[in-house]
mmCIF file of N, CA and C in Angstrom:
data_model
loop_
_atom_site.group_PDB
_atom_site.id
_atom_site.type_symbol
_atom_site.label_atom_id
_atom_site.label_comp_id
_atom_site.label_asym_id
_atom_site.label_seq_id
_atom_site.Cartn_x
_atom_site.Cartn_y
_atom_site.Cartn_z
ATOM 1 N N MET A 1 186.885 204.527 105.195
ATOM 2 C CA MET A 1 185.447 204.574 105.033
ATOM 3 C C MET A 1 185.148 205.086 103.630
ATOM 4 N N SER A 2 184.136 204.527 103.010
ATOM 5 C CA SER A 2 183.776 204.926 101.651
ATOM 6 C C SER A 2 183.038 206.270 101.674
ATOM 7 N N PRO A 3 182.943 206.944 100.530
ATOM 8 C CA PRO A 3 182.207 208.212 100.479
ATOM 9 C C PRO A 3 180.748 208.063 100.913
ATOM 10 N N GLY A 4 180.181 206.875 100.760
ATOM 11 C CA GLY A 4 178.792 206.642 101.160
ATOM 12 C C GLY A 4 178.633 206.364 102.636
ATOM 13 N N GLY A 5 179.719 206.392 103.408
ATOM 14 C CA GLY A 5 179.658 206.161 104.848
ATOM 15 C C GLY A 5 179.682 204.698 105.230
ATOM 16 N N VAL A 6 180.091 203.838 104.324
ATOM 17 C CA VAL A 6 180.121 202.399 104.585
ATOM 18 C C VAL A 6 181.551 201.981 104.910
ATOM 19 N N GLN A 7 181.710 201.221 105.970
ATOM 20 C CA GLN A 7 183.022 200.704 106.333
ATOM 21 C C GLN A 7 183.240 199.401 105.586
ATOM 22 N N HIS A 8 184.293 199.344 104.782
ATOM 23 C CA HIS A 8 184.560 198.141 104.009
ATOM 24 C C HIS A 8 185.028 197.008 104.916
ATOM 25 N N SER A 9 184.715 195.802 104.528
ATOM 26 C CA SER A 9 185.077 194.629 105.307
ATOM 27 C C SER A 9 185.325 193.479 104.349
ATOM 28 N N ASN A 10 186.097 192.526 104.798
ATOM 29 C CA ASN A 10 186.317 191.349 103.963
ATOM 30 C C ASN A 10 185.468 190.173 104.431
ATOM 31 N N ALA A 11 184.503 190.444 105.306
ATOM 32 C CA ALA A 11 183.630 189.393 105.822
ATOM 33 C C ALA A 11 182.307 189.394 105.046
ATOM 34 N N LEU A 12 181.832 188.224 104.764
ATOM 35 C CA LEU A 12 180.571 188.071 104.058
ATOM 36 C C LEU A 12 179.744 187.036 104.809
ATOM 37 N N TYR A 13 178.494 187.349 105.094
ATOM 38 C CA TYR A 13 177.635 186.448 105.847
ATOM 39 C C TYR A 13 176.410 186.101 105.027
ATOM 40 N N GLY A 14 175.989 184.879 105.114
ATOM 41 C CA GLY A 14 174.761 184.440 104.474
ATOM 42 C C GLY A 14 173.695 184.236 105.533
ATOM 43 N N VAL A 15 172.486 184.596 105.208
ATOM 44 C CA VAL A 15 171.366 184.435 106.138
ATOM 45 C C VAL A 15 170.374 183.484 105.506
ATOM 46 N N THR A 16 169.966 182.482 106.275
ATOM 47 C CA THR A 16 168.950 181.546 105.818
ATOM 48 C C THR A 16 167.843 181.483 106.874
ATOM 49 N N SER A 17 166.698 181.035 106.468
ATOM 50 C CA SER A 17 165.596 180.893 107.411
ATOM 51 C C SER A 17 164.638 179.831 106.907
ATOM 52 N N SER A 18 164.230 178.975 107.807
ATOM 53 C CA SER A 18 163.176 178.019 107.467
ATOM 54 C C SER A 18 161.840 178.484 108.041
ATOM 55 N N ALA A 19 161.875 179.502 108.917
ATOM 56 C CA ALA A 19 160.659 179.976 109.562
ATOM 57 C C ALA A 19 160.115 181.247 108.926
ATOM 58 N N TRP A 20 160.984 182.132 108.506
ATOM 59 C CA TRP A 20 160.586 183.412 107.920
ATOM 60 C C TRP A 20 160.790 183.359 106.414
ATOM 61 N N PRO A 21 159.874 183.913 105.619
ATOM 62 C CA PRO A 21 160.150 184.083 104.189
ATOM 63 C C PRO A 21 161.324 185.062 104.044
ATOM 64 N N LEU A 22 162.263 184.741 103.189
ATOM 65 C CA LEU A 22 163.455 185.579 103.067
ATOM 66 C C LEU A 22 163.124 187.006 102.635
ATOM 67 N N GLU A 23 162.100 187.189 101.814
ATOM 68 C CA GLU A 23 161.711 188.531 101.394
ATOM 69 C C GLU A 23 161.281 189.367 102.598
ATOM 70 N N ALA A 24 160.524 188.778 103.496
ATOM 71 C CA ALA A 24 160.060 189.480 104.688
ATOM 72 C C ALA A 24 161.230 189.760 105.627
ATOM 73 N N LEU A 25 162.113 188.810 105.767
ATOM 74 C CA LEU A 25 163.287 188.981 106.617
ATOM 75 C C LEU A 25 164.164 190.106 106.075
ATOM 76 N N PHE A 26 164.374 190.125 104.772
ATOM 77 C CA PHE A 26 165.163 191.183 104.159
ATOM 78 C C PHE A 26 164.494 192.541 104.378
ATOM 79 N N ALA A 27 163.179 192.601 104.259
ATOM 80 C CA ALA A 27 162.458 193.858 104.477
ATOM 81 C C ALA A 27 162.656 194.338 105.911
ATOM 82 N N LEU A 28 162.609 193.426 106.869
ATOM 83 C CA LEU A 28 162.803 193.796 108.272
ATOM 84 C C LEU A 28 164.226 194.292 108.509
ATOM 85 N N PHE A 29 165.204 193.592 107.957
ATOM 86 C CA PHE A 29 166.596 194.026 108.106
ATOM 87 C C PHE A 29 166.805 195.380 107.441
ATOM 88 N N ARG A 30 166.240 195.546 106.264
ATOM 89 C CA ARG A 30 166.395 196.797 105.526
ATOM 90 C C ARG A 30 165.701 197.954 106.241
ATOM 91 N N ALA A 31 164.665 197.660 106.991
ATOM 92 C CA ALA A 31 163.938 198.691 107.731
ATOM 93 C C ALA A 31 164.702 199.156 108.965
ATOM 94 N N GLY A 32 165.757 198.436 109.358
ATOM 95 C CA GLY A 32 166.578 198.900 110.472
ATOM 96 C C GLY A 32 166.724 197.943 111.631
ATOM 97 N N ALA A 33 166.225 196.725 111.517
ATOM 98 C CA ALA A 33 166.338 195.787 112.642
ATOM 99 C C ALA A 33 167.796 195.497 112.991
ATOM 100 N N LEU A 34 168.643 195.336 111.974
ATOM 101 C CA LEU A 34 170.052 195.068 112.249
ATOM 102 C C LEU A 34 170.719 196.281 112.885
ATOM 103 N N ASP A 35 170.336 197.469 112.457
ATOM 104 C CA ASP A 35 170.878 198.687 113.064
ATOM 105 C C ASP A 35 170.489 198.778 114.538
ATOM 106 N N LEU A 36 169.263 198.383 114.847
ATOM 107 C CA LEU A 36 168.799 198.406 116.235
ATOM 108 C C LEU A 36 169.643 197.476 117.105
ATOM 109 N N PHE A 37 169.837 196.245 116.642
ATOM 110 C CA PHE A 37 170.646 195.303 117.419
ATOM 111 C C PHE A 37 172.093 195.775 117.513
ATOM 112 N N ALA A 38 172.622 196.359 116.449
ATOM 113 C CA ALA A 38 173.995 196.861 116.475
ATOM 114 C C ALA A 38 174.129 198.017 117.462
ATOM 115 N N ALA A 39 173.131 198.889 117.515
ATOM 116 C CA ALA A 39 173.175 200.028 118.437
ATOM 117 C C ALA A 39 173.252 199.567 119.879
ATOM 118 N N VAL A 40 172.603 198.457 120.173
ATOM 119 C CA VAL A 40 172.551 197.967 121.546
ATOM 120 C C VAL A 40 173.685 196.992 121.858
ATOM 121 N N LEU A 41 174.075 196.147 120.912
ATOM 122 C CA LEU A 41 174.981 195.040 121.205
ATOM 123 C C LEU A 41 176.396 195.150 120.648
ATOM 124 N N ALA A 42 176.592 195.923 119.599
ATOM 125 C CA ALA A 42 177.887 195.901 118.908
ATOM 126 C C ALA A 42 178.968 196.626 119.703
ATOM 127 N N PRO A 43 180.159 196.018 119.771
ATOM 128 C CA PRO A 43 181.284 196.747 120.367
ATOM 129 C C PRO A 43 181.649 197.928 119.481
ATOM 130 N N ARG A 44 182.189 198.972 120.095
ATOM 131 C CA ARG A 44 182.532 200.178 119.345
ATOM 132 C C ARG A 44 184.047 200.392 119.348
ATOM 133 N N PHE A 45 184.521 200.880 118.216
ATOM 134 C CA PHE A 45 185.918 201.248 118.074
ATOM 135 C C PHE A 45 186.020 202.769 118.163
ATOM 136 N N SER A 46 187.213 203.285 118.021
ATOM 137 C CA SER A 46 187.379 204.737 118.051
ATOM 138 C C SER A 46 186.528 205.364 116.952
ATOM 139 N N GLY A 47 186.030 206.541 117.236
ATOM 140 C CA GLY A 47 185.166 207.207 116.277
ATOM 141 C C GLY A 47 183.765 206.647 116.260
ATOM 142 N N GLU A 48 183.412 205.849 117.269
ATOM 143 C CA GLU A 48 182.076 205.248 117.382
ATOM 144 C C GLU A 48 181.737 204.301 116.237
ATOM 145 N N VAL A 49 182.755 203.768 115.554
ATOM 146 C CA VAL A 49 182.523 202.760 114.515
ATOM 147 C C VAL A 49 182.139 201.466 115.220
ATOM 148 N N LYS A 50 181.033 200.867 114.807
ATOM 149 C CA LYS A 50 180.551 199.638 115.440
ATOM 150 C C LYS A 50 181.096 198.417 114.714
ATOM 151 N N ARG A 51 181.422 197.393 115.476
ATOM 152 C CA ARG A 51 181.872 196.140 114.882
ATOM 153 C C ARG A 51 180.637 195.273 114.640
ATOM 154 N N PHE A 52 180.359 195.038 113.400
ATOM 155 C CA PHE A 52 179.195 194.243 113.014
ATOM 156 C C PHE A 52 179.720 192.954 112.415
ATOM 157 N N ASP A 53 179.582 191.855 113.144
ATOM 158 C CA ASP A 53 180.156 190.592 112.680
ATOM 159 C C ASP A 53 179.191 189.440 112.943
ATOM 160 N N GLY A 54 179.674 188.244 112.709
ATOM 161 C CA GLY A 54 178.848 187.057 112.893
ATOM 162 C C GLY A 54 178.326 186.898 114.307
ATOM 163 N N ASN A 55 179.127 187.302 115.290
ATOM 164 C CA ASN A 55 178.660 187.214 116.680
ATOM 165 C C ASN A 55 177.422 188.070 116.896
ATOM 166 N N LEU A 56 177.418 189.248 116.314
ATOM 167 C CA LEU A 56 176.253 190.111 116.438
ATOM 168 C C LEU A 56 175.056 189.502 115.715
ATOM 169 N N LEU A 57 175.278 188.964 114.519
ATOM 170 C CA LEU A 57 174.180 188.340 113.773
ATOM 171 C C LEU A 57 173.538 187.206 114.563
ATOM 172 N N ARG A 58 174.351 186.449 115.291
ATOM 173 C CA ARG A 58 173.800 185.336 116.086
ATOM 174 C C ARG A 58 172.952 185.814 117.259
ATOM 175 N N GLN A 59 173.110 187.073 117.652
ATOM 176 C CA GLN A 59 172.352 187.606 118.780
ATOM 177 C C GLN A 59 171.031 188.256 118.361
ATOM 178 N N VAL A 60 170.828 188.426 117.065
ATOM 179 C CA VAL A 60 169.580 189.006 116.578
ATOM 180 C C VAL A 60 168.443 188.026 116.868
ATOM 181 N N ARG A 61 167.406 188.524 117.471
ATOM 182 C CA ARG A 61 166.253 187.689 117.810
ATOM 183 C C ARG A 61 165.053 188.130 116.984
ATOM 184 N N LEU A 62 164.373 187.141 116.458
ATOM 185 C CA LEU A 62 163.182 187.389 115.656
ATOM 186 C C LEU A 62 161.976 186.771 116.334
ATOM 187 N N PRO A 63 160.841 187.461 116.293
ATOM 188 C CA PRO A 63 159.627 186.819 116.798
ATOM 189 C C PRO A 63 159.211 185.694 115.853
ATOM 190 N N ASN A 64 158.397 184.820 116.343
ATOM 191 C CA ASN A 64 157.871 183.745 115.516
ATOM 192 C C ASN A 64 157.049 184.361 114.381
ATOM 193 N N TRP A 65 157.353 183.957 113.150
ATOM 194 C CA TRP A 65 156.665 184.496 111.979
ATOM 195 C C TRP A 65 155.155 184.344 112.107
ATOM 196 N N HIS A 66 154.695 183.196 112.564
ATOM 197 C CA HIS A 66 153.255 182.928 112.653
ATOM 198 C C HIS A 66 152.597 183.638 113.834
ATOM 199 N N ALA A 67 153.395 184.195 114.745
ATOM 200 C CA ALA A 67 152.836 184.952 115.855
ATOM 201 C C ALA A 67 152.526 186.395 115.453
ATOM 202 N N LEU A 68 153.085 186.853 114.335
ATOM 203 C CA LEU A 68 152.794 188.196 113.845
ATOM 204 C C LEU A 68 151.393 188.200 113.232
ATOM 205 N N ASP A 69 150.701 189.315 113.390
ATOM 206 C CA ASP A 69 149.354 189.338 112.807
ATOM 207 C C ASP A 69 149.444 189.390 111.283
ATOM 208 N N ASN A 70 148.382 188.956 110.645
ATOM 209 C CA ASN A 70 148.360 188.827 109.188
ATOM 210 C C ASN A 70 148.685 190.124 108.466
ATOM 211 N N SER A 71 148.189 191.246 108.971
ATOM 212 C CA SER A 71 148.438 192.521 108.291
ATOM 213 C C SER A 71 149.921 192.898 108.342
ATOM 214 N N LEU A 72 150.583 192.597 109.448
ATOM 215 C CA LEU A 72 152.012 192.884 109.560
ATOM 216 C C LEU A 72 152.823 191.964 108.656
ATOM 217 N N ARG A 73 152.445 190.699 108.602
ATOM 218 C CA ARG A 73 153.144 189.775 107.680
ATOM 219 C C ARG A 73 152.975 190.242 106.238
ATOM 220 N N LYS A 74 151.781 190.702 105.902
ATOM 221 C CA LYS A 74 151.530 191.197 104.537
ATOM 222 C C LYS A 74 152.377 192.433 104.254
ATOM 223 N N ARG A 75 152.460 193.348 105.220
ATOM 224 C CA ARG A 75 153.297 194.547 105.030
ATOM 225 C C ARG A 75 154.755 194.163 104.788
ATOM 226 N N LEU A 76 155.255 193.188 105.537
ATOM 227 C CA LEU A 76 156.639 192.743 105.360
ATOM 228 C C LEU A 76 156.833 192.125 103.979
ATOM 229 N N LEU A 77 155.896 191.287 103.584
ATOM 230 C CA LEU A 77 156.015 190.625 102.283
ATOM 231 C C LEU A 77 155.840 191.595 101.115
ATOM 232 N N ASP A 78 155.039 192.635 101.319
ATOM 233 C CA ASP A 78 154.768 193.588 100.247
ATOM 234 C C ASP A 78 155.776 194.736 100.188
ATOM 235 N N SER A 79 156.727 194.773 101.111
ATOM 236 C CA SER A 79 157.711 195.860 101.129
ATOM 237 C C SER A 79 158.532 195.850 99.851
ATOM 238 N N ASP A 80 158.772 197.025 99.330
ATOM 239 C CA ASP A 80 159.585 197.169 98.126
ATOM 240 C C ASP A 80 161.048 197.231 98.553
ATOM 241 N N VAL A 81 161.707 196.099 98.556
ATOM 242 C CA VAL A 81 163.086 196.037 99.047
ATOM 243 C C VAL A 81 164.079 196.637 98.060
ATOM 244 N N GLU A 82 163.621 196.949 96.861
ATOM 245 C CA GLU A 82 164.513 197.571 95.888
ATOM 246 C C GLU A 82 164.432 199.098 95.941
ATOM 247 N N SER A 83 163.528 199.624 96.722
ATOM 248 C CA SER A 83 163.378 201.062 96.870
ATOM 249 C C SER A 83 164.500 201.601 97.767
ATOM 250 N N ASN A 84 164.803 202.878 97.608
ATOM 251 C CA ASN A 84 165.791 203.520 98.478
ATOM 252 C C ASN A 84 165.176 203.991 99.782
ATOM 253 N N VAL A 85 163.881 203.818 99.924
ATOM 254 C CA VAL A 85 163.177 204.252 101.123
ATOM 255 C C VAL A 85 162.843 203.024 101.968
ATOM 256 N N SER A 86 163.276 203.041 103.227
ATOM 257 C CA SER A 86 162.938 201.927 104.109
ATOM 258 C C SER A 86 161.840 202.369 105.066
ATOM 259 N N ASP A 87 161.120 201.418 105.600
ATOM 260 C CA ASP A 87 159.977 201.687 106.470
ATOM 261 C C ASP A 87 160.327 201.285 107.898
ATOM 262 N N ALA A 88 160.874 202.228 108.659
ATOM 263 C CA ALA A 88 161.291 201.945 110.034
ATOM 264 C C ALA A 88 160.123 201.513 110.917
ATOM 265 N N SER A 89 158.907 201.866 110.530
ATOM 266 C CA SER A 89 157.762 201.465 111.346
ATOM 267 C C SER A 89 157.620 199.948 111.393
ATOM 268 N N LEU A 90 158.163 199.243 110.391
ATOM 269 C CA LEU A 90 158.135 197.776 110.431
ATOM 270 C C LEU A 90 158.875 197.256 111.658
ATOM 271 N N VAL A 91 160.021 197.847 111.949
ATOM 272 C CA VAL A 91 160.814 197.423 113.110
ATOM 273 C C VAL A 91 160.039 197.690 114.391
ATOM 274 N N PHE A 92 159.448 198.883 114.491
ATOM 275 C CA PHE A 92 158.667 199.224 115.685
ATOM 276 C C PHE A 92 157.507 198.248 115.863
ATOM 277 N N ASP A 93 156.836 197.910 114.774
ATOM 278 C CA ASP A 93 155.661 197.043 114.871
ATOM 279 C C ASP A 93 156.037 195.586 115.143
ATOM 280 N N VAL A 94 157.078 195.083 114.502
ATOM 281 C CA VAL A 94 157.480 193.687 114.713
ATOM 282 C C VAL A 94 157.951 193.478 116.153
ATOM 283 N N TYR A 95 158.736 194.439 116.679
ATOM 284 C CA TYR A 95 159.281 194.293 118.030
ATOM 285 C C TYR A 95 158.429 194.976 119.095
ATOM 286 N N LYS A 96 157.293 195.515 118.682
ATOM 287 C CA LYS A 96 156.360 196.172 119.598
ATOM 288 C C LYS A 96 157.069 197.253 120.416
ATOM 289 N N LEU A 97 157.810 198.098 119.692
ATOM 290 C CA LEU A 97 158.571 199.167 120.320
ATOM 291 C C LEU A 97 157.778 200.471 120.331
ATOM 292 N N THR A 98 158.041 201.258 121.330
ATOM 293 C CA THR A 98 157.618 202.647 121.340
ATOM 294 C C THR A 98 158.898 203.475 121.285
ATOM 295 N N THR A 99 158.770 204.720 120.955
ATOM 296 C CA THR A 99 159.954 205.585 120.918
ATOM 297 C C THR A 99 160.627 205.615 122.284
ATOM 298 N N LYS A 100 159.844 205.629 123.336
ATOM 299 C CA LYS A 100 160.391 205.671 124.697
ATOM 300 C C LYS A 100 161.179 204.388 125.007
ATOM 301 N N ARG A 101 160.630 203.236 124.665
ATOM 302 C CA ARG A 101 161.336 201.966 124.921
ATOM 303 C C ARG A 101 162.610 201.866 124.102
ATOM 304 N N LEU A 102 162.560 202.342 122.856
ATOM 305 C CA LEU A 102 163.742 202.319 122.003
ATOM 306 C C LEU A 102 164.832 203.209 122.579
ATOM 307 N N ARG A 103 164.485 204.415 122.966
ATOM 308 C CA ARG A 103 165.457 205.346 123.544
ATOM 309 C C ARG A 103 166.085 204.753 124.794
ATOM 310 N N LYS A 104 165.273 204.149 125.641
ATOM 311 C CA LYS A 104 165.776 203.558 126.882
ATOM 312 C C LYS A 104 166.762 202.422 126.588
ATOM 313 N N ALA A 105 166.447 201.566 125.612
ATOM 314 C CA ALA A 105 167.327 200.448 125.260
ATOM 315 C C ALA A 105 168.660 200.944 124.735
ATOM 316 N N VAL A 106 168.624 201.937 123.864
ATOM 317 C CA VAL A 106 169.862 202.444 123.271
ATOM 318 C C VAL A 106 170.685 203.181 124.317
ATOM 319 N N GLU A 107 170.038 203.963 125.169
ATOM 320 C CA GLU A 107 170.765 204.703 126.204
ATOM 321 C C GLU A 107 171.415 203.753 127.208
ATOM 322 N N SER A 108 170.754 202.670 127.524
ATOM 323 C CA SER A 108 171.332 201.737 128.501
ATOM 324 C C SER A 108 172.524 200.982 127.911
ATOM 325 N N ALA A 109 172.624 200.924 126.595
ATOM 326 C CA ALA A 109 173.729 200.220 125.949
ATOM 327 C C ALA A 109 174.980 201.081 125.856
ATOM 328 N N VAL A 110 174.804 202.395 125.932
ATOM 329 C CA VAL A 110 175.952 203.310 125.756
ATOM 330 C C VAL A 110 176.693 203.514 127.026
#
């Protein structure tokens, strides 16, 4: 594991979308959507290291871009993806999560 807490891998995945603007998709992923799916779906190795691979990426579900309200789409598009600060509230708003629902989903996966 690297000093930054990142597990090195030799796998590289590309993400494309014809429905979502890539900037908005990147903002959602950066806000923690991939972490959420990994917490619930990823197999774990010793030390609670999660296996994040193509199979997990294929299980990520996104709502229809046009079904999101305009203000949420604007927030996603206006997110500063180059900042070191991510906005986890984007994940809660896109997936219509509450803290209670999130806790229940993660606890049921463990």
